[in-house]
PDB file of C-alpha atoms in Angstrom:
ATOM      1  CA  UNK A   1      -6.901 -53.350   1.344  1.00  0.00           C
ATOM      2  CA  UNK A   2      -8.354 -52.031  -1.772  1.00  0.00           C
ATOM      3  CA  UNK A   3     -10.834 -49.568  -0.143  1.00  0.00           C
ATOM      4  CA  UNK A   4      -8.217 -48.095   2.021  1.00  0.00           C
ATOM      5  CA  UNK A   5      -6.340 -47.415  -1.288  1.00  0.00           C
ATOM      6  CA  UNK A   6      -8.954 -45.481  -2.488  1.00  0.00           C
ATOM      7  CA  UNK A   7      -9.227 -43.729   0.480  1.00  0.00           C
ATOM      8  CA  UNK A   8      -6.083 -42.935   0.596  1.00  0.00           C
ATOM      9  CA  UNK A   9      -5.880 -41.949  -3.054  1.00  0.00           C
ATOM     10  CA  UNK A  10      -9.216 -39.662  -2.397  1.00  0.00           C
ATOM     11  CA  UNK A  11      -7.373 -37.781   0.814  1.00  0.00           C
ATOM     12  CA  UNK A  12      -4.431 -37.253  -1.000  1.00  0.00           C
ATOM     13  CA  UNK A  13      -6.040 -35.846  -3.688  1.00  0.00           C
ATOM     14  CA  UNK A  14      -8.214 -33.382  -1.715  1.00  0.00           C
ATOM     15  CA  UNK A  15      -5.197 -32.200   0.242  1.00  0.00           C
ATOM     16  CA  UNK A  16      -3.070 -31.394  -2.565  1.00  0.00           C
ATOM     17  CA  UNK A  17      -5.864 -29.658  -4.206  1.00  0.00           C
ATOM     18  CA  UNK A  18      -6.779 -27.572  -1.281  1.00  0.00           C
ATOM     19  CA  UNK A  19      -2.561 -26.899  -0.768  1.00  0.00           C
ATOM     20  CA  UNK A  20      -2.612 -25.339  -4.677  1.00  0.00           C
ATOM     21  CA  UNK A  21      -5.217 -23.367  -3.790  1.00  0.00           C
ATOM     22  CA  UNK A  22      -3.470 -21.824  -0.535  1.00  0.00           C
ATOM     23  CA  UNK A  23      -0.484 -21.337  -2.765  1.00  0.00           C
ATOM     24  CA  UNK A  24      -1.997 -19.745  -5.746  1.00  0.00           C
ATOM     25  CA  UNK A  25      -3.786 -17.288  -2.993  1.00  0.00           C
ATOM     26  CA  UNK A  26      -0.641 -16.407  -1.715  1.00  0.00           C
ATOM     27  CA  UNK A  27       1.056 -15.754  -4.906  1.00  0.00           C
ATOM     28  CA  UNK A  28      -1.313 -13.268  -6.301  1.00  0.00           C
ATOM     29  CA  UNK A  29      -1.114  -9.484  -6.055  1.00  0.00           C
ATOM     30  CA  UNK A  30      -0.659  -8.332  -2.483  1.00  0.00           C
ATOM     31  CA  UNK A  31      -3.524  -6.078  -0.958  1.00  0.00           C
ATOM     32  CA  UNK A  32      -0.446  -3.566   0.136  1.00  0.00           C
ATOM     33  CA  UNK A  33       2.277  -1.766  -1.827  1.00  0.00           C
ATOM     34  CA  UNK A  34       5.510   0.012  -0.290  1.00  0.00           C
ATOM     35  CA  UNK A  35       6.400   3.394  -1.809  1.00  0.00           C
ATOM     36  CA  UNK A  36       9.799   4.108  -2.318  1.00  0.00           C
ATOM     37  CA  UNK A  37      11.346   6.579   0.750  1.00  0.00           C
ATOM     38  CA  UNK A  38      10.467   9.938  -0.447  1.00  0.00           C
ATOM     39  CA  UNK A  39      12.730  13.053   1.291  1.00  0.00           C
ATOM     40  CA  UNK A  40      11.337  16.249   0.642  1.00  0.00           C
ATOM     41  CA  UNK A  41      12.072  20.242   1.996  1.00  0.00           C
ATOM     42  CA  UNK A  42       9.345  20.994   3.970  1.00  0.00           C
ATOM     43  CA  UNK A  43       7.626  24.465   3.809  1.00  0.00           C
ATOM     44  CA  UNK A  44      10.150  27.154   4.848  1.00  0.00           C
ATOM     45  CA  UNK A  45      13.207  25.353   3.077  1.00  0.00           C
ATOM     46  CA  UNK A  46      14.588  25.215   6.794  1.00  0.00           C
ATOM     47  CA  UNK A  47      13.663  21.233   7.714  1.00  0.00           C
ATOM     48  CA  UNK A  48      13.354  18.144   5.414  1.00  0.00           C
ATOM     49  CA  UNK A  49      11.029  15.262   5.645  1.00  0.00           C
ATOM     50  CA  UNK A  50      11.868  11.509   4.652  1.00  0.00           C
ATOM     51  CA  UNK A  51       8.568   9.213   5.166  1.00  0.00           C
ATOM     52  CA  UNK A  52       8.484   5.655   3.931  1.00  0.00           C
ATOM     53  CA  UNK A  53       4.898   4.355   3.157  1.00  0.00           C
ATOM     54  CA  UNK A  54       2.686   1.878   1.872  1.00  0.00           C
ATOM     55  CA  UNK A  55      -0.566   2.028   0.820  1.00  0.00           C
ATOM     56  CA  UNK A  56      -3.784   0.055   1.909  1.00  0.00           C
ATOM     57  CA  UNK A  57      -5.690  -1.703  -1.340  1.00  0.00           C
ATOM     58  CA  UNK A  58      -8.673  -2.392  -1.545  1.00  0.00           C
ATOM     59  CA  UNK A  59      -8.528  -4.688  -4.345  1.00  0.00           C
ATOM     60  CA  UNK A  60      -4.853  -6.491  -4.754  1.00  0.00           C
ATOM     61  CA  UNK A  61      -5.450  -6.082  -8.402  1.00  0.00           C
ATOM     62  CA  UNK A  62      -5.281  -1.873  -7.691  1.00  0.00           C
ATOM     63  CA  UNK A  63      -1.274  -2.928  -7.537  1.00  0.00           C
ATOM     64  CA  UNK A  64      -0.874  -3.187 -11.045  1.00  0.00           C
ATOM     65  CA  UNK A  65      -2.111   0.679 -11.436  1.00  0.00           C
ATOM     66  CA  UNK A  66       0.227   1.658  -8.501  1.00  0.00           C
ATOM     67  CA  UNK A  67       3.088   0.329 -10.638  1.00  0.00           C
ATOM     68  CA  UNK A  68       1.763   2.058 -14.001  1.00  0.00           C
ATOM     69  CA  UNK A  69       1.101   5.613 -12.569  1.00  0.00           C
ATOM     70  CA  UNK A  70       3.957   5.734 -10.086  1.00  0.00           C
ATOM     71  CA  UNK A  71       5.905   8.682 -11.562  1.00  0.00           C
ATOM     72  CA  UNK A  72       2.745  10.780 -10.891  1.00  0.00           C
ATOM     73  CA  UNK A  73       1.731   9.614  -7.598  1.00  0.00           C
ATOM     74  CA  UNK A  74       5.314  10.607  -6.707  1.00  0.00           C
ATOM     75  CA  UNK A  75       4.891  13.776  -8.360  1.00  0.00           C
ATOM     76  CA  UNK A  76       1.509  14.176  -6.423  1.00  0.00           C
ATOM     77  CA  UNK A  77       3.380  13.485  -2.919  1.00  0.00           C
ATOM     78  CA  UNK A  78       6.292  15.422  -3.302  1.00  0.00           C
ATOM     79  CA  UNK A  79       4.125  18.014  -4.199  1.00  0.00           C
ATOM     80  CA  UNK A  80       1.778  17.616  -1.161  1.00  0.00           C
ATOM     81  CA  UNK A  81       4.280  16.912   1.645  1.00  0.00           C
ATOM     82  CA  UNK A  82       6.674  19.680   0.853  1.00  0.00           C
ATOM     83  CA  UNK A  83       4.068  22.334   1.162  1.00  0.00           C
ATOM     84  CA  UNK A  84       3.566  20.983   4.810  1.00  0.00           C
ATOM     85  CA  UNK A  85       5.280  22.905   8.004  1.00  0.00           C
ATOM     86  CA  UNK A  86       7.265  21.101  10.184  1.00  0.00           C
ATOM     87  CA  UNK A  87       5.288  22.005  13.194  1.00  0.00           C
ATOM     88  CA  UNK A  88       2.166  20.480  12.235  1.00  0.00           C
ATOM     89  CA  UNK A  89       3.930  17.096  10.920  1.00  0.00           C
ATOM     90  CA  UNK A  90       5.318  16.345  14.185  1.00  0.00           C
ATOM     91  CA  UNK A  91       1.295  16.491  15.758  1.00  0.00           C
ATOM     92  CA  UNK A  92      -0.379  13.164  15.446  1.00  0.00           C
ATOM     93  CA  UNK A  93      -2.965  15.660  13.714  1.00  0.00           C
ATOM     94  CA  UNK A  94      -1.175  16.957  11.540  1.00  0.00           C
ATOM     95  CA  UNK A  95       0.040  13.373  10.532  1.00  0.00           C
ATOM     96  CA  UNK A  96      -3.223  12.316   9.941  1.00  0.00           C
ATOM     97  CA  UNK A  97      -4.120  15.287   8.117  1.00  0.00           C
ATOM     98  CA  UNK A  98      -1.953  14.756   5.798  1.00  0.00           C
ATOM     99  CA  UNK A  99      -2.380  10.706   5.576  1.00  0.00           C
ATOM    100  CA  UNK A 100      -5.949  11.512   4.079  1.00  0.00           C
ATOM    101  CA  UNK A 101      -4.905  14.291   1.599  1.00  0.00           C
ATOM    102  CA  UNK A 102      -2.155  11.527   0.011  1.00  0.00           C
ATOM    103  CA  UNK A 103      -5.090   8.765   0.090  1.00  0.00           C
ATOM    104  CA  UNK A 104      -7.387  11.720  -1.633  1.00  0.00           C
ATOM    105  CA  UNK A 105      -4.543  12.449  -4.108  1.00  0.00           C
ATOM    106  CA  UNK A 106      -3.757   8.793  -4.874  1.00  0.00           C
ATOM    107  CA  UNK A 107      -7.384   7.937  -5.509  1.00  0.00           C
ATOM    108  CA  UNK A 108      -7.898  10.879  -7.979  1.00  0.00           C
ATOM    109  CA  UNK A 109      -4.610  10.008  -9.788  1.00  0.00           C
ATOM    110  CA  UNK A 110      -5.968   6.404 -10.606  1.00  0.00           C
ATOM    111  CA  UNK A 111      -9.685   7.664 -10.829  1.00  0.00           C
ATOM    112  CA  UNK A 112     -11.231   5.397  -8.053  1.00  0.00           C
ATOM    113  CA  UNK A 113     -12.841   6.094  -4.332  1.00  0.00           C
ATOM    114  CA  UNK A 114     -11.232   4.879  -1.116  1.00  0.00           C
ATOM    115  CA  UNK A 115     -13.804   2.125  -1.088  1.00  0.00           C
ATOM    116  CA  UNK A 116     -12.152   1.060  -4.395  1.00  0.00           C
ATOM    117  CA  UNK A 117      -8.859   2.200  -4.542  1.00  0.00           C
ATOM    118  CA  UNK A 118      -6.420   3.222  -1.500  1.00  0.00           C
ATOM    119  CA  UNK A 119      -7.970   2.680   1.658  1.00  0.00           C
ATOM    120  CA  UNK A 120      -5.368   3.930   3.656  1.00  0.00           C
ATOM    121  CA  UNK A 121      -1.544   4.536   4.181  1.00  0.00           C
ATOM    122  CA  UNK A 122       0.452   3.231   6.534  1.00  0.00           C
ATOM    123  CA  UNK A 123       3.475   5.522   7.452  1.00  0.00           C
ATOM    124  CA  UNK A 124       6.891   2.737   7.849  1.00  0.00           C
ATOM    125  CA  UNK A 125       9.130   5.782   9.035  1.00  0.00           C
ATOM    126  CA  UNK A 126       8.499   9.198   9.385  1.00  0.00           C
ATOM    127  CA  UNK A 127      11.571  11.343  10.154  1.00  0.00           C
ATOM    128  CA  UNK A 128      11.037  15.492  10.267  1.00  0.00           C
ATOM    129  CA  UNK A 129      14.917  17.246  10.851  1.00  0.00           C
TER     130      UNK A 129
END
């Protein structure tokens, strides 16, 4: 009776181990961060654009600088996405095109490489009118 105790004792003691390990994992920094919607005039002044995002990480830690340099990767976007014609947004091209430039922006603002920084961005919504 004894050494099934201890058996028992030594199971239960693994599994809760292993369970606080899955849920410190899982509480940590996420490998992806959502953008707030962002609605900008497109070139011409004649059609808007409202995309919502998130970006790709390749460390979960990058989150953190997300958060701290938000107002200028916002500045950065706005910048980039209203100097972009309506004709070439609707083109998967075109939509690509401009993916990379943001991931290229993002990158410089927080002074890492897409192997260390944003590895890509994933477009939630993308509505041209």
């Amino acid at each position: 009776m004894r050494k099934y105790l201890t058996i028992l004792a030594a199971a239960l003691l693994i599994f809760s181990t292993s369970a606080q390990a899955n849920s410190s994992k899982e509480g940590g920094a996420s490998a992806y961060v959502k953008l707030e919607t962002l609605t900008v005039n497109l070139h011409g002044l004649t059609q808007y654009l409202q995309v919502n995002m998130t970006l790709k990480l390749a460390k979960p830690e990058i989150s953190e600088s997300i958060k701290e340099w938000n107002p200028a990767i916002r500045h950065e976007l706005i910048l980039l996405l209203s100097s972009q014609k309506g004709a070439e947004l609707a083109t998967f091209e075109g939509k690509k095109k401009v993916m990379e430039a943001a991931k290229i922006a993002i990158n410089k603002i927080l002074k890492l490489d897409d192997h260390g920084g944003v590895t890509d961005i994933l477009f939630e919504s993308f509505i041209i009118q």
